[in-house]
CSV table of C-alpha atoms and ligand atoms in Angstrom, one decimal:
chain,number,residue,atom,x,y,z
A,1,UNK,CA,21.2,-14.8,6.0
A,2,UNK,CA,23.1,-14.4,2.6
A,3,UNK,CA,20.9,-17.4,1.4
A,4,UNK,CA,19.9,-16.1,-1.6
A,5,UNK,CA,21.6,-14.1,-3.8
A,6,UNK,CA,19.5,-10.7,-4.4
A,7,UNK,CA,17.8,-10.0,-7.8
A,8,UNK,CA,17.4,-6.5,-9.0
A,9,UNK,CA,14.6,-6.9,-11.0
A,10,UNK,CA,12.2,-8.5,-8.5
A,11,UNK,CA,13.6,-5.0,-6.2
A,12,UNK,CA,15.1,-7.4,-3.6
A,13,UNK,CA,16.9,-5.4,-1.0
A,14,UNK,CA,17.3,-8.0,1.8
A,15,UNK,CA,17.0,-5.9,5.2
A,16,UNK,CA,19.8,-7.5,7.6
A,17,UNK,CA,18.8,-5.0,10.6
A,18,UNK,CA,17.5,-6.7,13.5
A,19,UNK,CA,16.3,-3.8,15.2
A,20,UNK,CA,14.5,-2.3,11.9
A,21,UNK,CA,12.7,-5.3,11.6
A,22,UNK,CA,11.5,-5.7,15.1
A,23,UNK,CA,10.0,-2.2,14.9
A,24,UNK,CA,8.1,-3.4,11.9
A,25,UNK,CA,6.7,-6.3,13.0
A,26,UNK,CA,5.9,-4.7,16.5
A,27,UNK,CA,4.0,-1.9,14.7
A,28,UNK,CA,1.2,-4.1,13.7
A,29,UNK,CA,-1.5,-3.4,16.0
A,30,UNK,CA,-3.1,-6.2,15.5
A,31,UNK,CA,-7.1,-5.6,16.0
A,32,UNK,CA,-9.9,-6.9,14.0
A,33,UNK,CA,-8.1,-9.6,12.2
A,34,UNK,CA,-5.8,-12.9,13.5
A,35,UNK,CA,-4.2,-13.7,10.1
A,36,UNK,CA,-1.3,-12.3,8.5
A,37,UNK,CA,-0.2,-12.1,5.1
A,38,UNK,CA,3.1,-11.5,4.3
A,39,UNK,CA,4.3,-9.4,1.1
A,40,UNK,CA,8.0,-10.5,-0.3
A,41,UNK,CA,9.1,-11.9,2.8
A,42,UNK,CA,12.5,-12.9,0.7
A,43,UNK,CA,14.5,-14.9,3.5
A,44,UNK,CA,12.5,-14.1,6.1
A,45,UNK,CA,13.5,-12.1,8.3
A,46,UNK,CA,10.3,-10.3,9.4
A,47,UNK,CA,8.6,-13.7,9.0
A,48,UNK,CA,10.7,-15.2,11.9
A,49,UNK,CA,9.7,-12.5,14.2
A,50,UNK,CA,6.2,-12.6,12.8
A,51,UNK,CA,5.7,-16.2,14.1
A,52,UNK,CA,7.5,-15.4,17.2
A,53,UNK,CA,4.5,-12.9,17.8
A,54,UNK,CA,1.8,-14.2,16.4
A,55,UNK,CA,2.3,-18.1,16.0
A,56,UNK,CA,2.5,-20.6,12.6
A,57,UNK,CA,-0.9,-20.7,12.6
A,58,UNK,CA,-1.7,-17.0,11.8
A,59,UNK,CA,1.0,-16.3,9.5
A,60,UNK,CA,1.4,-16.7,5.3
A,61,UNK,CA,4.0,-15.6,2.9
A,62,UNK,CA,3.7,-14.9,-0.7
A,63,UNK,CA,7.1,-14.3,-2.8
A,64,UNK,CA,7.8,-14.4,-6.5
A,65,UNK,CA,11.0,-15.8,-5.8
A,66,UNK,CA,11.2,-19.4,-6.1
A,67,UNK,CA,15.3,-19.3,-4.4
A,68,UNK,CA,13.3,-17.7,-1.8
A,69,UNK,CA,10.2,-20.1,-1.6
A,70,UNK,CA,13.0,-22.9,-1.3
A,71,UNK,CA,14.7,-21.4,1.2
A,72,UNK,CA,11.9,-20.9,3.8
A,73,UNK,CA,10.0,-23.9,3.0
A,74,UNK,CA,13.3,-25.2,4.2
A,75,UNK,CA,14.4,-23.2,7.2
A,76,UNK,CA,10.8,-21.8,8.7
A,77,UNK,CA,7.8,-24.6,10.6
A,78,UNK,CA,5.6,-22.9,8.3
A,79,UNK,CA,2.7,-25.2,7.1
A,80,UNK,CA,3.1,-25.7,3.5
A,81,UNK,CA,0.3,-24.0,2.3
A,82,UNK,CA,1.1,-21.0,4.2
A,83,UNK,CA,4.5,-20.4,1.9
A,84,UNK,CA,2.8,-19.3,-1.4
A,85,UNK,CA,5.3,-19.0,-4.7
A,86,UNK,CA,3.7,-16.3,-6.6
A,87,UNK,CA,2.7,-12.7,-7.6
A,88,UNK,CA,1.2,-10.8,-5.4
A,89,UNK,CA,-0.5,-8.8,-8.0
A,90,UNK,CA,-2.3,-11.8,-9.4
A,91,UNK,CA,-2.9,-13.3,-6.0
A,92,UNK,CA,-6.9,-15.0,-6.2
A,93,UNK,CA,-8.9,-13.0,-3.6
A,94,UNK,CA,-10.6,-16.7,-2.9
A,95,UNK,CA,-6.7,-17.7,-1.8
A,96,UNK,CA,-6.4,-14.9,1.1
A,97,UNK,CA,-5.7,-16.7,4.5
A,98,UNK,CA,-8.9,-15.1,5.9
A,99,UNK,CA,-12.2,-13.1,5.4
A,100,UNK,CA,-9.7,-10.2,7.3
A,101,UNK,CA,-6.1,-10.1,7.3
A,102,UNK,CA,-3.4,-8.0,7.8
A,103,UNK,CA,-0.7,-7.0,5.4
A,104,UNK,CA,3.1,-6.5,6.4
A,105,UNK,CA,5.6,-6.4,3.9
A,106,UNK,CA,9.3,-4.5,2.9
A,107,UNK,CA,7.5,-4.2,-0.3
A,108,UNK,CA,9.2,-4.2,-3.7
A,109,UNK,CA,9.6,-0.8,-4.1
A,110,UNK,CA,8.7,-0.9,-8.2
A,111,UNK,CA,5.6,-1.8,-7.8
A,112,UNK,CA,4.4,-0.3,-4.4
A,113,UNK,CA,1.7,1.6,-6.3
A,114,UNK,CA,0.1,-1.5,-8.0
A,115,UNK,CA,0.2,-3.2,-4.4
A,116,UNK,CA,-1.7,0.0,-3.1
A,117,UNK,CA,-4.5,-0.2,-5.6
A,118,UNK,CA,-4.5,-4.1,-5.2
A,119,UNK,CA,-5.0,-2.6,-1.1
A,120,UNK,CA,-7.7,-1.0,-2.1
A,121,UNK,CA,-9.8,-3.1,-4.0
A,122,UNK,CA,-9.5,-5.5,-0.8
A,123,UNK,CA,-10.0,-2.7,1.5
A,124,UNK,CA,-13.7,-4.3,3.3
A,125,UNK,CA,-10.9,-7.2,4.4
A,126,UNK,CA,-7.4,-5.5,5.3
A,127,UNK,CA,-8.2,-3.4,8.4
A,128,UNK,CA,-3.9,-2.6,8.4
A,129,UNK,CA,-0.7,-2.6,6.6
A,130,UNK,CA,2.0,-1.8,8.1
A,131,UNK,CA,5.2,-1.3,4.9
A,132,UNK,CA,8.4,-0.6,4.4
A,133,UNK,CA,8.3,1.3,0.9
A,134,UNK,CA,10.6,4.4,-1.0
A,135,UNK,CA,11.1,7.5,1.3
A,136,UNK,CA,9.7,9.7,-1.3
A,137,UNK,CA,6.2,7.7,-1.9
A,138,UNK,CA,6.0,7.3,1.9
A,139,UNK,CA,6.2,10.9,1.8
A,140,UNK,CA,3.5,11.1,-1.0
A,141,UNK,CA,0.9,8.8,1.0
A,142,UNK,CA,1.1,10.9,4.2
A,143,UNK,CA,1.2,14.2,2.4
A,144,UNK,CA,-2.1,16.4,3.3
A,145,UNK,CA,-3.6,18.5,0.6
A,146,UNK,CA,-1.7,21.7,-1.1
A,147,UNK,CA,1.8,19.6,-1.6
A,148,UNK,CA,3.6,19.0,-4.5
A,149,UNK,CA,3.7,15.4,-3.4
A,150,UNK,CA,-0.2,15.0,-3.1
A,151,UNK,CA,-1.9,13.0,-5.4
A,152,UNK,CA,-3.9,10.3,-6.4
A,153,UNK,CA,-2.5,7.7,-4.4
A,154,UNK,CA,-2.7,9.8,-1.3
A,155,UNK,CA,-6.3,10.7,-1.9
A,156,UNK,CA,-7.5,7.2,-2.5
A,157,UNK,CA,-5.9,5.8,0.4
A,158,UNK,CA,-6.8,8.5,2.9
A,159,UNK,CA,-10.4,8.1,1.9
A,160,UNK,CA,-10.2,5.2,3.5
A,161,UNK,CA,-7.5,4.7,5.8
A,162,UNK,CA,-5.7,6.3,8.4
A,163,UNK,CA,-1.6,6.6,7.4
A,164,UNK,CA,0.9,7.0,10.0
A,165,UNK,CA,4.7,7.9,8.8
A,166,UNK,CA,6.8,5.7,11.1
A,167,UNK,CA,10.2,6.4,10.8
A,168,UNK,CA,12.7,6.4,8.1
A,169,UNK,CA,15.3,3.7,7.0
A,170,UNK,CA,18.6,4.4,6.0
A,171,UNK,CA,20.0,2.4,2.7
A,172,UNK,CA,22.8,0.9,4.5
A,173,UNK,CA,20.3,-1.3,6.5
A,174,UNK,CA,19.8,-3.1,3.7
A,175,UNK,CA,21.6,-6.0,1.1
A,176,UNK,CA,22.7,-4.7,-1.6
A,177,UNK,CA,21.6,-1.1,-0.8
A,178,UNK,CA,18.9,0.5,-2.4
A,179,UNK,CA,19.4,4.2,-3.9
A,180,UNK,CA,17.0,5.6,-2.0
A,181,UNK,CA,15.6,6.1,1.8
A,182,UNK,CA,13.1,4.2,2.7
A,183,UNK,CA,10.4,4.2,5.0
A,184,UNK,CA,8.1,2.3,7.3
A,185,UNK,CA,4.2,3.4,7.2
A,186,UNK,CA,1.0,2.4,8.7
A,187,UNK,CA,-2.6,2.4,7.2
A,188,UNK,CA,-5.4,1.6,9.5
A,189,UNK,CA,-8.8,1.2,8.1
A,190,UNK,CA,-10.8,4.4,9.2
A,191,UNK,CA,-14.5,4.0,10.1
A,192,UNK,CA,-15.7,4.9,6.6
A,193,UNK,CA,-17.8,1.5,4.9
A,194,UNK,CA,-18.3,3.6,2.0
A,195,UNK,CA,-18.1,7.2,0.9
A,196,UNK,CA,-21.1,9.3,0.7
A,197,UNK,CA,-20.9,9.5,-3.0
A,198,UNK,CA,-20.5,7.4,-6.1
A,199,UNK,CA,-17.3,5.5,-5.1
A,200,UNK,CA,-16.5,4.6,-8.9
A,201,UNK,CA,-16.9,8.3,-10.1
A,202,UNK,CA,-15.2,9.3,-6.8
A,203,UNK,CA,-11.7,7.2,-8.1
A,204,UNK,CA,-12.3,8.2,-11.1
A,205,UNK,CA,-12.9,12.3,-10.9
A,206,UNK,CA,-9.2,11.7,-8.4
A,207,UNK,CA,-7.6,10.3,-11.5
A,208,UNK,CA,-8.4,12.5,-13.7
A,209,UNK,CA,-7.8,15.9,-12.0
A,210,UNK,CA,-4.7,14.8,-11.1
A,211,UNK,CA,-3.5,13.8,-15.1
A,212,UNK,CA,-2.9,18.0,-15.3
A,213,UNK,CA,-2.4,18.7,-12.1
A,214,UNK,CA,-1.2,22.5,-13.2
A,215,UNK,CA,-4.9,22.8,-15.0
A,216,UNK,CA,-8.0,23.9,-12.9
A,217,UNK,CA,-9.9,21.1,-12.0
A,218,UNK,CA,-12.8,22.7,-14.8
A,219,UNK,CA,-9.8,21.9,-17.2
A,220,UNK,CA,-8.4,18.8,-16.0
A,221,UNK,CA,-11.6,17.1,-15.7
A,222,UNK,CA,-13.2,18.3,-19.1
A,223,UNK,CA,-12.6,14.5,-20.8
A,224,UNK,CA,-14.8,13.2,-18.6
A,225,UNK,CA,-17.6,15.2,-19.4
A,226,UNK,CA,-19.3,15.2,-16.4
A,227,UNK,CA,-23.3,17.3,-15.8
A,228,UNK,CA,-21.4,19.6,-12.9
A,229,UNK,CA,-23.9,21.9,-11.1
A,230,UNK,CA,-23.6,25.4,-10.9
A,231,UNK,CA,-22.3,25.1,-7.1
A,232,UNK,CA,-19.5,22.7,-8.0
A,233,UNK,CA,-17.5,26.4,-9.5
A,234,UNK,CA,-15.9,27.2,-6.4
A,235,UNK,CA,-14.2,23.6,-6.0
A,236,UNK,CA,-14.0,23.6,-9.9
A,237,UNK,CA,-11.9,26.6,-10.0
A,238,UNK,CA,-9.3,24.6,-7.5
A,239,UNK,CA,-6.1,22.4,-8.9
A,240,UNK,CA,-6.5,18.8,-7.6
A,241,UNK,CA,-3.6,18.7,-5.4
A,242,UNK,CA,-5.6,21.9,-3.2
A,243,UNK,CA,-8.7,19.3,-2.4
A,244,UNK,CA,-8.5,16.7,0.0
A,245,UNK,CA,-11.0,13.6,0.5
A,246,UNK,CA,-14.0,15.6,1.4
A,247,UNK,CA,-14.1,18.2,-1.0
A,248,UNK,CA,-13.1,15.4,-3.5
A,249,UNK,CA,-16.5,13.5,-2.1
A,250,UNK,CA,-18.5,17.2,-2.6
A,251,UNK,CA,-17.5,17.7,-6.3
A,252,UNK,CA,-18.3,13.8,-6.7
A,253,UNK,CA,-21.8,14.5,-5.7
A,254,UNK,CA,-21.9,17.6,-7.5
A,255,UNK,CA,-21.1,15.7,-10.5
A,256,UNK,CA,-24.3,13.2,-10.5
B,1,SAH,N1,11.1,-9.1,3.3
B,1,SAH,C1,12.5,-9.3,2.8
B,1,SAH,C2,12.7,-9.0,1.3
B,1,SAH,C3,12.3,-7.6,0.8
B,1,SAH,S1,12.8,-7.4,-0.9
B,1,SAH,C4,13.4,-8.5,3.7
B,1,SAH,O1,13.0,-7.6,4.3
B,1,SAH,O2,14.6,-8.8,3.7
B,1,SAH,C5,11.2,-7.6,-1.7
B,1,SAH,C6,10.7,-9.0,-1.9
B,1,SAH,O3,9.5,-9.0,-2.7
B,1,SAH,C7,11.7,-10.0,-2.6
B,1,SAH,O4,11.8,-11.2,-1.8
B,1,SAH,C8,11.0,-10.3,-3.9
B,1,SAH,O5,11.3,-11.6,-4.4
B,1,SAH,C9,9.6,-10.1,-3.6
B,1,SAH,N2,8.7,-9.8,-4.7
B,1,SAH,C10,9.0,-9.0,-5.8
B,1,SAH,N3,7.9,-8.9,-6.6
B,1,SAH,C11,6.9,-9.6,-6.0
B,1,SAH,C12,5.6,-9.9,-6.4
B,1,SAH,N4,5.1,-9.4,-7.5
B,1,SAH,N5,4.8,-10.7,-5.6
B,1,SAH,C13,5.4,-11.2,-4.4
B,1,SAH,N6,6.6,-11.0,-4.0
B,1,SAH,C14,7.4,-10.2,-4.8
C-alpha cells in the first residue's frame, strides 16, 4: 500500500494489518442481503478481501477521496459503477446497490455519528454493519442503561439492532496512527419492524432527555411540552441515561 498519501481531514488512517482486516471482513455474517456496500474503503484493503469472499459482483465502494477513487479504479476488477467518488452522507438512497445491503466500513472516525443516523434512516434495508470506529463511541454504542457512556446514539440503535463489541484495535495497526483505540462492532437488525409507539416522538423524547442528562427526565423534557399522563411519574422522575429502549417506548406512549 503507501498509494496514497493520508489526509487528516477526511480521518484517513489507512489500516496496514492483514490479520485486523480479515477479522473484519469475516465478521460479516452475511444473511438476508447479497450486496455490500463499502464505507471509505481508502486503498482497499478490506475491499480486496471483500471480493475474495463475496465476489465483484456483490461488492461497491463509496470514498470521498478522489487519490483513492483513482487508485482502485486502477488496481481492483471492480465494475465501474461499483467504485462510487462521493460522500457517504449525501449518498441518493435510489443509488444503494440493492433493496438490502450490508454495510462494512473503518469508518472516518469524525463523523461516525452522522453515518449512524444516516444507518438508521435506512434501517428497513441494512440488516448489518459490521465497523471499525473510536474505542470510546464503540464503547458508547454497546453501553446498557445506567452508564455514563449511554446516550442517544446507543438508545436509537439498540432499538433496533443488535450490537456486538468485537475486539479492540490498537493505534499502531494503522497509517499514520490515530490518537485513539479503536474498535470493531457489529449491528444486526433485531426482529423489531417498528416500535410499539410513535417512532418520531420516540427519537425525539431520546434527544431530548438526554440534552440535560443530570435533569430528571420531567425537567429535561419540559421544552417539548408533551400531555404526559399521570402514570408516566415513575419513569418521569428517572435521568435518561437510567432508561433503556423499553421504558423509552413506555414514556413514548405515555406521552400521546
Ligand atoms: N478502509 C480504509 C480507509 C479507512 S480511513 C482502510 O481501512 O485502510 C477512512 C476512509 O473514509 C478514507 O479513505 C476517507 O477518504 C473516507 N471518507 C472520509 N469521509 C468520507 C465520506 N464523507 N464519505 C465517504 N468516504 C469518506
Amino acid at each position: 500500500m503507501g498509494a496514497v498519501r493520508p489526509k487528516k481531514h477526511l480521518g484517513q488512517h489507512f489500516l496496514h494489518d492483514q490479520h485486523i482486516a480479515q477479522r473484519i471482513v469475516e465478521a460479516l455474517q452475511a444473511s438476508g442481503y447479497d450486496k455490500i456496500l463499502e464505507i471509505g474503503p481508502g486503498t482497499g484493503i478490506l475491499t480486496t478481501l471483500l471480493l475474495q469472499r463475496f465476489g465483484k459482483k456483490a461488492v461497491h465502494v463509496i470514498d470521498i477521496d478522489r487519490d483513492s477513487i483513482a487508485w482502485l479504479r486502477e488496481h481492483l476488477p471492480l465494475p465501474v459503477t461499483h467504485i462510487v467518488e462521493g460522500d457517504f452522507l449525501r449518498l441518493d438512497p435510489n443509488a444503494l446497490p440493492a433493496q438490502h445491503f450490508g454495510l462494512i466500513g473503518n469508518l472516518p472516525y469524525n463523523i461516525s455519528s452522522q453515518i449512524f443516523f444516516r444507518l438508521l434512516e435506512w434501517r428497513q434495508r441494512v440488516p448489518e454493519m459490521v465497523c471499525m470506529i473510536q474505542k470510546e463511541v464503540a464503547d458508547r454504542l454497546t453501553s446498557p442503561p445506567g452508564n455514563k457512556t449511554y446516550g442517544i446514539l446507543s438508545v436509537l440503535l439498540q432499538a433496533y439492532y443488535d450490537i456486538d463489541y468485537l475486539f479492540t484495535v490498537k493505534p499502531g495497526a494503522f497509517n499514520p496512527p490515530p490518537k485513539v483505540n479503536s474498535a470493531v462492532i457489529r449491528l444486526v437488525r433485531n426482529s423489531t419492524r417498528q416500535l410499539d409507539c410513535d417512532e418520531k416522538l420516540f427519537s425525539q423524547i431520546v434527544k431530548q432527555g438526554f440534552q440535560n442528562r443530570r435533569k430528571t427526565l420531567r425537567n429535561a423534557l419540559k421544552p417539548l411540552n408533551l400531555p404526559f399522563r399521570e402514570n408516566a411519574e415513575p419513569l418521569l422522575n428517572q435521568r435518561a441515561e437510567q432508561l433503556g429502549v423499553k421504558d423509552f417506548v413506555q414514556l413514548t406512549q405515555l406521552a400521546q
